[in-house]
Amino acid sequence: METIRIGIVGYGNVGRGVELAVGANPDMRLEGVFTRRSPGSVTVMDASVPVMHVSEAAGKREDIDVMILAGGSATDLPVQGPEFAALFNVVDSYDTHAKIPEYFESVDRAARGASRVAVIAAGWDPGLFSMNRVIAGALLPSGACHTFWGRGVSQGHSDAIRRIKGVTGGVQYTIPLEEAMHKARVGESPGLSSKEMHLRDCYVVVEEGADRARIEREIQTMPYYFAEYETRVTFVTGEELRAKHSSMPHGGFVIGSGRTGRQGSSNQVMEFSLKLDSNPEFTACVLTAYARAAYRMHREGQEGAKTVFDVPVGHLSPKSPAELRKELL
Amino acid sequence: METIRIGIVGYGNVGRGVELAVGANPDMRLEGVFTRRSPGSVTVMDASVPVMHVSEAAGKREDIDVMILAGGSATDLPVQGPEFAALFNVVDSYDTHAKIPEYFESVDRAARGASRVAVIAAGWDPGLFSMNRVIAGALLPSGACHTFWGRGVSQGHSDAIRRIKGVTGGVQYTIPLEEAMHKARVGESPGLSSKEMHLRDCYVVVEEGADRARIEREIQTMPYYFAEYETRVTFVTGEELRAKHSSMPHGGFVIGSGRTGRQGSSNQVMEFSLKLDSNPEFTACVLTAYARAAYRMHREGQEGAKTVFDVPVGHLSPKSPAELRKELL
C-alpha cells in the first residue's frame, strides 16, 4: 500500500482532529504540523511528529503530498488557501457560503499555476450536505429541498450573546423544529424559511446584579441573529455552563422531497442527517478523506480548485475501484 | 441550453417512470422507446414519442445521446448491457449485487470498444445507498455501517410465497427493526446480521379450504427467504390484497457510526434514508439524472463502464459548476 504524506496547517480543534484522523488511516502518514505560533509552544499528540513554523512549509514541498488547511474561514483561509495551493495539493473546509465563488477563483488560479489540486469547502456544510442538496435537486427537479441545522452549537450566535453588556458567558444551540421537518418530508410548504425551521436556545451567564430582563430582551430582539426566531433564554451559573455546555455537538438534516407519477401521486423523500458529538472532529474526518481524493486527482493529472461536486465518491476510500464494486456497491 | 436526446429500452414500470422523469427535465428530450414486444402493442404516455422494436435501435445511433436501459437484471441486462454499450452511452440499474464485478467487466469491454460511457447499477441500492456506504467507511474507518431495507415490498420474497401450494396471491414487506436501528446509531453490535435487522411481514391470499396452518408453517420455515427471520403471516382476501397492497413502496436506511477523539469519546452518526411511495418511479429518477452524467462524461472524452463511485455528483445536475457552487455549496 502506498503512503500519502500529510501536513497540517493550524493546530486548533480541527487540526487536532486531523492528527487523530490521519492516525486512523493506515495509508496516510503525518509528516508535520505547521503553526503561526512559536513551534515550541505547540504540543501535538504524537511526539514523533515535527512541529514547524508556517514559514518553513515551502521548504517541505517534496515531502508532503497533501496539506490539510485547518484554519478558520474569516481570516486564515482567504490568505492561506491561495498561498498553500501554489505550493501543495491542499484541502480545506472553507465555510463562508456567500464568499465561496470568489474564494474558489483565488485558490483555483494559484493551484492551476502550480499544477496542484485544491479541494475547498470540504466539511459537512458546505460539503456532505451540499452533495445531498445537489442530488435531491437533480433527482426530484420539481420537488423541494430543505436544510435543517442542529441540534448544535452556533459559534456566531454564541459570540453575539457574549458581546451583550453584563454577559460573561453564553452558548447558543440551534434546534430544528419537528413540525417543520414533518412539512419538509410530506412536501408541504416548499418555501420554509430558516426562522420557521429553527429554534434558538440560549444558555447565558451574567454578572452579579445584572438586569436579566434587559439581557433577555436584548438577545430576543437582536436583529439578524435572533429577532426573527423563536428564541429561548435560560440563565445558568458559570459552573453549569462549563459542566453541561462545553462540548461541541452539531448536526442537521437535508430533506429533499418531490412527487412523481402521472398524477404526482407518489411522494418520494430523501433524507441525509448527521448527529455529531464533536463538530470539529467530524470535520477533520471529512478533510482527511478528501485529502486522499486530492492526492489521487493530482496523480491523474488534474489541477485547480475542486469542490465535493467535482470529486468522485470512490476517491475518498482507500479501497480500489474493483474492491469497492465488489464489497460496497 | 443544450438538449440531451434520450432513448428508453424496455417499457415496464421503470421505463414508464423514465418517460415521466425525462419530461420533468427541460434539458432532455425523449427520442424513442424501444421494446421487444410488437411496437404497435405498446402505448406510451406522450403520443408524439415513437415506439420502435429493439432491433431498430442500432439505426438510431446518431439520434440518441444516452440510452436508458429499463429492463430487469435477471435476464434482460446481462444481454442488453454489453449489446447497447457497444452502440450508445447507456445507463442501467443492474441490481444483482453478487454479479456486479462480472457484469461491469462485460459492459466495460463493450463500451471501451465503442468509446462510449456506460453507467451501471445506478439506482438507489445499488446506487445512492452504495455511495453512502463508501462515504461512511472512508470518513469513519474504525466505525461500522449498516444498511436497513424497508418498509418495502420485496419482489423475490413475494414470489416465493406465491409458489406455495394453495396460495393464490401474496405480498411481503421487509421492515427494519427499530431496536436494531438504534444499535446501529449508538455504535453497539457492529456486526448486526440481516435477520437481526429486519422483520418479514406477509399478506397472503389462499384458495378456499386451503390449510392455513400448513401454509403459514411453510412460509415461516422456508430456508434462506424466511426461516432465519422473524416472519409474520396475515391471511387476507383477494380484494384486500388489491386494495391495500398493490402499490410499490420501498426505502431504507444507511446508518454509519464511528467514534472519534483521543479516547474515542465522540460518537458520530451519518444517516441516509429513503421513503419512497413508488420504488420504480424513484429508480427512474436516479437513472435519468445519471443519463445526464453519462452524456457529460462522454463529452469529456471518458469511456468504459462507470458506477456511482466514479461519477462526480455535480454531473447529475443541469446547473453549471459555477451555479452549483454559488447556489448549493
XYZ file of C-alpha atoms in Angstrom:
658
model
C 0.000 0.000 0.000
C 1.356 3.419 -0.912
C 1.544 6.029 1.812
C 0.074 9.507 1.448
C 2.212 12.076 3.245
C 0.064 14.644 5.037
C 0.813 18.039 6.548
C -1.476 20.097 8.771
C -1.577 23.897 8.807
C -3.114 25.216 12.015
C -3.438 23.259 15.236
C -6.771 24.185 16.801
C -9.749 21.885 17.350
C -9.908 20.866 13.697
C -6.138 20.440 13.383
C -6.089 18.136 16.396
C -8.954 16.166 14.872
C -6.961 15.815 11.640
C -3.982 14.454 13.565
C -6.237 11.737 15.013
C -7.979 11.060 11.689
C -4.679 10.637 9.841
C -3.624 8.177 12.538
C -6.794 6.154 11.913
C -5.992 5.753 8.201
C -3.216 3.192 7.557
C -2.480 4.580 4.080
C -1.508 8.006 5.496
C 1.372 9.399 7.491
C 1.557 12.765 9.227
C 4.793 14.497 8.178
C 4.406 17.680 10.162
C 2.236 20.307 11.781
C 2.720 23.942 10.709
C 1.709 26.768 13.008
C 1.906 30.551 13.105
C 2.643 30.341 16.816
C 6.097 29.619 18.163
C 6.545 25.905 17.294
C 7.947 25.210 20.757
C 4.641 26.306 22.303
C 2.590 23.731 20.391
C 2.421 20.175 21.693
C 0.957 17.606 19.334
C -0.362 14.227 20.479
C 2.212 12.154 18.602
C 5.558 13.404 19.895
C 7.366 11.994 16.838
C 5.589 14.469 14.539
C 7.631 17.628 13.947
C 6.017 20.987 14.647
C 7.290 23.762 12.381
C 6.569 27.415 11.757
C 4.347 28.045 8.699
C 7.244 29.914 7.116
C 9.102 26.594 6.848
C 6.362 24.933 4.806
C 7.673 25.997 1.388
C 10.836 24.017 2.054
C 8.795 20.830 2.510
C 7.232 20.779 -0.947
C 8.856 17.482 -1.856
C 7.978 15.792 1.429
C 4.250 16.399 1.669
C 1.639 15.108 -0.783
C -1.353 16.957 0.643
C -1.520 19.857 3.069
C -4.711 19.998 5.130
C -5.585 23.591 5.989
C -7.273 23.551 9.381
C -7.584 27.312 9.876
C -10.686 29.476 10.072
C -12.645 30.934 7.178
C -12.766 34.521 8.412
C -9.103 35.462 8.243
C -6.839 32.366 7.913
C -8.053 30.677 4.743
C -8.505 33.718 2.479
C -4.723 34.160 2.810
C -3.541 30.580 3.335
C -5.763 28.951 0.679
C -4.145 30.561 -2.378
C -0.737 30.716 -0.685
C -0.552 26.986 0.008
C -2.341 25.934 -3.203
C 0.590 27.466 -5.075
C 2.913 25.016 -3.294
C 0.941 21.894 -2.359
C -2.171 19.895 -3.070
C -4.491 21.251 -0.383
C -7.829 20.559 1.264
C -9.829 22.951 3.411
C -13.266 23.350 4.970
C -13.837 26.990 3.970
C -17.399 27.683 5.119
C -18.352 31.275 4.384
C -21.103 30.272 1.936
C -21.589 33.721 0.442
C -17.925 34.157 -0.465
C -17.299 30.701 -1.916
C -17.280 31.849 -5.571
C -14.532 34.429 -5.004
C -12.540 32.115 -2.719
C -12.805 29.367 -5.348
C -11.432 31.709 -8.018
C -8.447 32.810 -5.976
C -7.489 29.259 -4.976
C -8.140 27.967 -8.500
C -5.711 30.472 -10.020
C -2.985 29.568 -7.549
C -3.463 25.813 -7.900
C -3.543 25.886 -11.707
C -0.383 27.912 -11.814
C 1.347 25.184 -9.811
C -0.451 22.173 -11.377
C -1.856 21.291 -7.980
C -5.299 20.162 -6.815
C -7.098 22.196 -4.140
C -10.321 20.784 -2.685
C -12.126 23.643 -0.979
C -15.167 23.752 1.334
C -14.896 20.041 2.154
C -16.592 19.737 5.517
C -20.156 18.745 6.243
C -21.857 22.042 5.358
C -20.537 23.088 2.954
C -19.586 19.561 1.987
C -21.660 16.440 2.586
C -24.865 18.442 2.983
C -24.172 20.260 -0.284
C -23.817 16.943 -2.134
C -27.189 15.854 -0.857
C -28.777 19.151 -1.911
C -27.446 18.640 -5.435
C -28.591 15.014 -5.598
C -32.083 15.903 -4.343
C -32.402 18.730 -6.864
C -31.181 16.582 -9.745
C -33.374 13.578 -8.966
C -36.557 15.416 -8.000
C -36.413 18.598 -10.117
C -39.939 19.688 -9.258
C -39.528 18.977 -5.555
C -38.055 20.984 -2.723
C -35.027 20.519 -0.525
C -34.622 21.940 2.962
C -31.545 22.061 5.182
C -32.074 21.995 8.933
C -29.179 22.608 11.293
C -28.815 21.241 14.784
C -29.141 20.371 17.469
C -25.815 22.098 17.676
C -23.754 24.974 18.926
C -23.574 28.024 16.668
C -20.315 29.821 17.325
C -21.523 33.053 15.700
C -24.677 33.235 17.786
C -22.828 32.337 20.981
C -20.366 35.152 20.281
C -23.248 37.566 19.701
C -24.697 36.758 23.131
C -21.335 37.242 24.815
C -20.984 40.741 23.357
C -24.039 41.965 25.332
C -23.259 44.166 28.340
C -23.438 42.207 31.597
C -22.996 38.807 29.943
C -19.911 36.817 30.960
C -20.607 33.574 29.119
C -23.093 32.031 26.734
C -23.808 29.169 24.386
C -26.480 29.056 21.720
C -27.953 25.849 20.359
C -29.719 25.849 17.011
C -32.548 23.317 17.159
C -34.561 22.129 14.158
C -38.323 22.294 14.655
C -40.030 18.893 14.373
C -43.148 20.334 12.785
C -41.125 21.976 10.013
C -39.216 18.747 9.420
C -42.521 16.955 9.018
C -43.658 19.555 6.476
C -40.420 19.149 4.541
C -40.915 15.377 4.406
C -44.512 15.398 3.264
C -43.731 18.050 0.672
C -45.901 20.815 2.125
C -44.747 24.456 2.279
C -41.864 24.242 -0.183
C -40.607 27.679 0.818
C -39.941 27.202 4.548
C -37.689 29.981 5.843
C -34.871 29.481 8.310
C -36.891 31.082 11.128
C -39.788 28.708 10.508
C -37.402 25.767 10.661
C -35.275 26.521 13.709
C -35.487 27.430 17.362
C -32.635 29.277 19.113
C -31.918 28.005 22.609
C -29.539 30.153 24.685
C -27.727 29.407 27.959
C -26.379 32.612 29.459
C -24.121 33.533 32.380
C -24.413 37.106 33.681
C -22.524 39.362 36.087
C -23.837 39.560 39.614
C -26.668 42.027 39.839
C -27.083 42.275 36.060
C -30.531 43.154 34.707
C -31.696 39.779 33.406
C -34.891 41.114 31.875
C -32.913 43.648 29.821
C -30.410 40.997 28.704
C -33.138 38.546 27.709
C -34.843 41.326 25.734
C -31.582 42.354 24.045
C -30.973 38.779 22.943
C -34.506 38.161 21.714
C -34.652 41.391 19.733
C -31.142 41.299 18.267
C -31.588 41.868 14.527
C -30.497 39.124 12.106
C -29.263 36.787 14.854
C -32.379 36.291 16.978
C -35.164 38.781 16.322
C -36.952 36.709 13.683
C -36.588 33.416 15.507
C -38.324 31.744 18.388
C -35.583 32.304 20.974
C -35.397 30.793 24.448
C -33.089 32.234 27.095
C -32.057 30.304 30.219
C -29.750 31.879 32.805
C -27.202 29.477 34.281
C -24.165 29.717 36.519
C -20.624 29.662 35.181
C -20.158 26.163 36.599
C -23.309 24.891 34.901
C -22.163 26.326 31.577
C -18.791 24.612 31.856
C -20.246 21.302 33.048
C -23.149 20.967 30.642
C -22.437 23.193 27.670
C -18.756 22.951 26.813
C -18.816 20.140 24.226
C -19.280 20.930 20.570
C -22.132 18.777 19.270
C -23.728 19.562 15.957
C -25.552 18.007 13.066
C -28.582 18.533 10.942
C -30.810 17.236 8.216
C -31.047 17.688 4.448
C -34.556 16.687 3.455
C -35.484 16.510 -0.213
C -38.947 15.553 -1.308
C -40.813 15.558 -4.566
C -43.710 13.953 -6.328
C -43.504 11.524 -9.218
C -46.011 9.571 -11.248
C -48.509 10.621 -13.853
C -50.721 12.492 -11.410
C -47.924 13.241 -8.986
C -49.386 10.565 -6.756
C -46.104 9.278 -5.320
C -44.259 11.235 -2.650
C -40.537 10.445 -2.619
C -38.385 11.509 0.327
C -34.579 11.554 0.555
C -33.014 12.425 3.857
C -29.406 12.791 4.959
C -28.609 13.544 8.564
C -25.671 13.899 10.907
C -25.645 13.607 14.669
C -22.188 14.612 15.796
C -20.840 14.588 19.320
C -17.916 16.661 18.063
C -18.287 19.026 15.135
C -14.531 19.767 14.688
C -13.510 16.100 14.925
C -16.028 15.096 12.257
C -14.987 17.985 10.013
C -11.437 16.642 10.402
C -12.606 13.198 9.207
C -14.131 14.765 6.097
C -10.976 16.798 5.384
C -8.792 13.719 5.742
C -10.863 11.601 3.339
C -10.811 14.456 0.792
C -7.027 14.665 1.200
C -6.913 11.131 -0.236
C -9.072 12.279 -3.142
C -6.857 15.320 -3.774
C -3.798 13.063 -3.878
C -5.451 10.798 -6.438
C -6.789 13.594 -8.617
C -3.309 15.153 -8.687
C -1.845 11.818 -9.766
C -4.462 11.632 -12.544
C -3.101 14.923 -13.841
C -5.978 17.102 -12.686
C -5.347 20.619 -11.418
C -7.121 23.639 -9.979
C -9.750 24.162 -7.300
C -12.352 21.438 -6.796
C -15.358 21.032 -4.542
C -17.264 18.000 -3.303
C -19.298 18.311 -6.524
C -16.217 17.516 -8.621
C -14.798 14.600 -6.642
C -15.964 11.049 -7.443
C -17.002 9.417 -4.155
C -14.807 6.370 -4.815
C -11.721 8.594 -4.494
C -12.463 9.062 -0.791
C -11.918 5.411 0.040
C -8.599 3.587 0.435
C -10.160 0.620 -1.389
C -9.548 0.110 -5.106
C -12.399 0.633 -7.596
C -12.697 -3.146 -8.054
C -12.874 -3.709 -4.275
C -15.494 -1.017 -3.915
C -17.651 -2.540 -6.663
C -17.377 -5.998 -5.129
C -17.831 -5.060 -1.478
C -19.898 -1.887 -1.253
C -21.858 -1.368 -4.475
C -29.494 25.216 -23.092
C -28.375 22.148 -24.997
C -30.770 19.217 -25.219
C -29.801 15.668 -24.276
C -31.536 13.160 -26.543
C -32.713 10.119 -24.563
C -33.904 6.667 -25.602
C -35.555 4.067 -23.360
C -35.123 0.323 -23.784
C -37.940 -1.593 -22.091
C -41.304 -0.141 -21.163
C -42.292 -1.663 -17.817
C -42.731 0.185 -14.519
C -39.225 1.651 -14.623
C -39.451 2.563 -18.331
C -42.713 4.431 -17.717
C -41.052 6.218 -14.805
C -38.185 7.254 -17.071
C -40.629 8.694 -19.610
C -42.087 10.895 -16.856
C -38.668 11.797 -15.418
C -37.320 12.864 -18.824
C -40.416 15.039 -19.229
C -39.627 16.727 -15.903
C -36.112 17.733 -17.051
C -36.141 20.659 -19.507
C -32.651 19.839 -20.808
C -33.761 16.411 -22.053
C -35.932 15.117 -24.883
C -37.255 11.587 -25.299
C -36.431 10.415 -28.836
C -37.948 6.968 -28.694
C -38.963 3.910 -26.723
C -37.553 0.536 -27.816
C -39.356 -2.659 -26.955
C -39.036 -6.376 -27.642
C -42.796 -6.562 -27.926
C -44.653 -5.628 -31.081
C -44.285 -1.809 -31.119
C -47.955 -1.426 -32.026
C -48.928 -3.104 -28.754
C -47.088 -0.546 -26.585
C -48.784 2.764 -25.797
C -46.590 5.417 -24.272
C -47.935 8.423 -22.382
C -46.670 11.021 -24.858
C -48.214 10.012 -28.167
C -45.605 12.016 -30.108
C -42.799 9.697 -28.947
C -42.103 6.911 -31.457
C -42.191 3.309 -30.236
C -39.790 1.036 -32.113
C -38.649 -2.550 -31.979
C -35.293 -3.037 -30.213
C -33.852 -4.297 -33.483
C -34.238 -0.759 -34.885
C -32.065 0.803 -32.186
C -28.733 0.371 -33.997
C -30.030 2.612 -36.794
C -30.612 5.428 -34.287
C -27.025 5.758 -33.116
C -26.736 9.313 -34.394
C -30.045 10.429 -32.920
C -29.734 9.362 -29.307
C -27.139 10.640 -26.831
C -27.932 8.273 -23.970
C -29.961 5.075 -23.937
C -31.565 4.268 -20.586
C -31.866 0.520 -20.119
C -35.003 -0.094 -18.068
C -35.000 -3.901 -18.217
C -34.530 -6.419 -15.419
C -31.261 -7.700 -14.017
C -32.040 -11.421 -14.236
C -32.241 -11.883 -17.986
C -32.562 -8.515 -19.838
C -29.475 -6.574 -18.764
C -26.819 -9.315 -18.983
C -27.586 -9.340 -22.733
C -28.682 -5.742 -23.345
C -25.971 -4.073 -21.242
C -22.967 -5.034 -23.385
C -25.057 -5.006 -26.581
C -26.208 -1.403 -26.176
C -22.949 -0.153 -24.636
C -21.294 -1.052 -27.935
C -23.633 1.386 -29.694
C -24.669 4.104 -27.232
C -23.818 5.786 -23.974
C -26.015 3.819 -21.590
C -27.295 3.875 -18.016
C -28.872 0.972 -16.142
C -29.912 -0.039 -12.625
C -28.432 -3.539 -12.670
C -29.029 -4.803 -9.142
C -27.745 -8.357 -8.744
C -25.111 -7.352 -6.170
C -23.145 -10.615 -6.320
C -22.686 -10.481 -10.089
C -21.746 -6.810 -10.402
C -17.997 -7.432 -10.997
C -18.601 -9.722 -13.973
C -21.372 -7.516 -15.361
C -19.086 -4.487 -15.026
C -16.338 -6.277 -16.998
C -18.627 -7.275 -19.844
C -20.150 -3.806 -20.204
C -16.749 -2.121 -19.790
C -15.258 -4.105 -22.679
C -18.153 -3.219 -24.966
C -18.191 0.469 -24.020
C -14.420 0.919 -24.387
C -14.507 -0.705 -27.791
C -17.009 1.923 -28.888
C -15.607 4.875 -26.895
C -18.872 5.130 -25.012
C -19.712 5.662 -21.345
C -21.867 3.086 -19.547
C -23.064 3.887 -16.037
C -24.183 0.628 -14.447
C -26.051 -0.151 -11.222
C -27.328 3.413 -10.889
C -30.474 3.045 -8.803
C -30.841 3.514 -5.082
C -29.344 0.187 -3.950
C -27.025 -0.367 -5.664
C -26.624 3.355 -6.233
C -27.333 6.094 -3.702
C -27.071 3.687 -0.762
C -23.719 2.421 -2.050
C -22.343 5.976 -2.165
C -23.297 6.473 1.444
C -21.672 3.183 2.453
C -18.426 4.331 0.815
C -18.554 7.778 2.417
C -19.234 6.321 5.872
C -16.378 3.830 5.533
C -13.952 6.472 4.289
C -14.805 9.068 6.951
C -15.118 6.737 9.932
C -12.676 3.913 9.124
C -12.948 2.299 12.553
C -16.725 2.567 12.655
C -19.466 0.380 11.248
C -22.072 0.907 8.566
C -25.394 -0.921 8.362
C -27.948 -0.962 5.561
C -31.589 -1.469 6.501
C -34.216 -2.034 3.836
C -37.856 -1.113 4.065
C -40.560 -0.667 4.782
C -40.991 -2.001 1.297
C -42.175 -4.756 -0.969
C -39.614 -7.426 -1.807
C -40.500 -8.916 -5.165
C -38.357 -12.011 -4.591
C -39.976 -12.837 -1.259
C -43.466 -12.148 -2.599
C -42.783 -14.543 -5.478
C -41.569 -17.200 -3.026
C -44.841 -17.009 -1.104
C -46.889 -17.309 -4.287
C -45.107 -20.530 -5.255
C -46.519 -22.345 -2.187
C -49.343 -24.804 -2.916
C -52.743 -23.333 -2.091
C -51.561 -19.703 -2.274
C -53.197 -17.522 -4.922
C -51.647 -14.166 -4.028
C -49.151 -12.620 -1.651
C -47.078 -9.579 -0.845
C -44.097 -9.461 1.507
C -42.936 -6.283 3.215
C -39.405 -6.058 4.570
C -39.474 -3.912 7.727
C -36.396 -2.581 9.520
C -36.403 -3.265 13.267
C -36.303 -0.097 15.369
C -34.166 -1.674 18.061
C -31.504 -2.681 15.555
C -31.552 0.811 14.029
C -30.940 2.225 17.485
C -27.980 -0.128 17.967
C -26.531 0.932 14.610
C -26.797 4.584 15.610
C -25.194 4.279 19.018
C -22.418 2.143 17.599
C -23.226 -1.051 19.522
C -23.097 -4.507 17.912
C -21.094 -3.619 14.819
C -21.836 -6.987 13.230
C -25.640 -6.929 13.053
C -26.889 -9.565 10.609
C -29.750 -9.077 8.175
C -32.076 -11.272 10.262
C -31.375 -9.204 13.364
C -32.170 -6.061 11.413
C -35.370 -6.928 9.568
C -38.835 -8.314 10.073
C -40.700 -10.033 7.222
C -44.396 -9.150 7.087
C -46.516 -11.270 4.693
C -50.057 -10.739 3.391
C -51.340 -13.942 1.818
C -54.420 -14.962 -0.191
C -55.254 -18.692 -0.246
C -57.615 -20.998 -2.130
C -60.909 -21.806 -0.498
C -60.472 -24.597 2.009
C -56.653 -24.399 1.960
C -54.778 -25.469 5.082
C -53.739 -22.131 6.527
C -51.658 -23.631 9.334
C -49.595 -25.614 6.823
C -49.125 -22.572 4.577
C -48.066 -20.350 7.486
C -45.588 -23.045 8.570
C -44.226 -23.448 5.038
C -43.627 -19.701 4.786
C -42.021 -19.357 8.199
C -39.682 -22.314 7.695
C -38.715 -21.610 4.086
C -34.907 -21.738 4.032
C -32.963 -18.593 3.063
C -36.107 -16.493 2.450
C -37.859 -16.654 5.817
C -36.555 -19.339 8.174
C -33.965 -17.158 9.911
C -36.180 -14.096 10.179
C -38.983 -13.037 12.411
C -41.817 -13.606 9.944
C -45.444 -12.549 10.362
C -48.196 -14.046 8.207
C -51.603 -12.430 7.793
C -54.274 -14.027 5.595
C -56.331 -11.560 3.589
C -58.909 -11.728 0.805
C -58.033 -11.107 -2.809
C -59.908 -7.795 -2.645
C -57.966 -6.687 0.414
C -54.681 -7.530 -1.275
C -55.594 -5.479 -4.341
C -56.955 -2.553 -2.345
C -54.245 -2.262 0.295
C -51.145 -3.969 -1.025
C -50.810 -3.204 -4.718
C -48.572 -0.132 -4.589
C -44.798 -0.453 -4.650
C -43.408 1.481 -1.704
C -39.848 0.961 -0.606
C -36.965 2.663 1.098
C -34.433 2.071 3.773
C -31.596 3.468 5.822
C -27.813 3.502 5.574
C -26.503 4.194 9.071
C -22.804 4.756 9.588
C -21.396 5.428 13.009
C -17.952 5.630 14.494
C -16.043 7.103 17.375
C -13.514 9.924 17.173
C -11.439 11.811 19.673
C -8.423 10.818 21.685
C -10.331 8.394 23.910
C -12.985 7.648 21.301
C -15.307 9.808 23.361
C -17.294 11.288 20.463
C -19.920 9.214 18.673
C -20.523 10.432 15.136
C -23.564 9.258 13.191
C -24.265 9.634 9.468
C -27.621 8.512 8.170
C -29.109 8.440 4.696
C -32.673 7.305 4.202
C -35.293 6.995 1.523
C -39.058 6.771 1.945
C -40.480 6.048 -1.467
C -44.127 5.748 -2.404
C -43.012 4.235 -5.698
C -39.811 2.271 -5.979
C -39.748 2.045 -9.811
C -40.567 5.731 -10.299
C -37.728 6.781 -7.990
C -35.302 4.367 -9.652
C -36.299 6.059 -12.906
C -35.394 9.461 -11.437
C -31.944 8.167 -10.486
C -31.389 6.643 -13.945
C -32.401 9.879 -15.634
C -30.021 12.030 -13.581
C -27.175 9.589 -14.293
C -28.039 9.780 -18.001
C -27.057 13.453 -17.807
C -23.787 12.462 -16.146
C -23.088 9.817 -18.822
C -23.643 12.426 -21.526
C -21.186 14.805 -19.877
C -18.525 12.192 -19.190
C -18.721 11.080 -22.833
C -18.248 14.685 -23.926
C -15.213 14.935 -21.659
C -13.688 12.033 -23.580
C -14.199 9.382 -20.913
C -15.131 5.840 -21.872
C -15.948 2.457 -20.360
C -18.186 1.274 -17.559
C -18.690 3.571 -14.576
C -20.564 3.307 -11.304
C -21.904 5.877 -8.871
C -18.436 5.775 -7.277
C -16.855 7.215 -10.446
C -19.340 9.983 -11.217
C -18.828 13.431 -9.669
C -22.125 14.472 -8.075
C -22.107 17.809 -9.902
C -22.565 15.965 -13.207
C -26.062 14.910 -12.127
C -27.381 18.459 -12.081
C -28.418 20.601 -15.036
C -26.770 23.573 -13.314
C -23.248 24.666 -14.251
C -20.371 24.140 -11.799
C -20.343 27.886 -11.044
C -24.103 27.891 -10.379
C -23.798 24.877 -8.116
C -21.007 26.494 -6.102
C -22.973 29.713 -5.743
C -26.394 28.239 -5.016
C -25.967 24.856 -3.380
C -22.480 24.535 -1.883
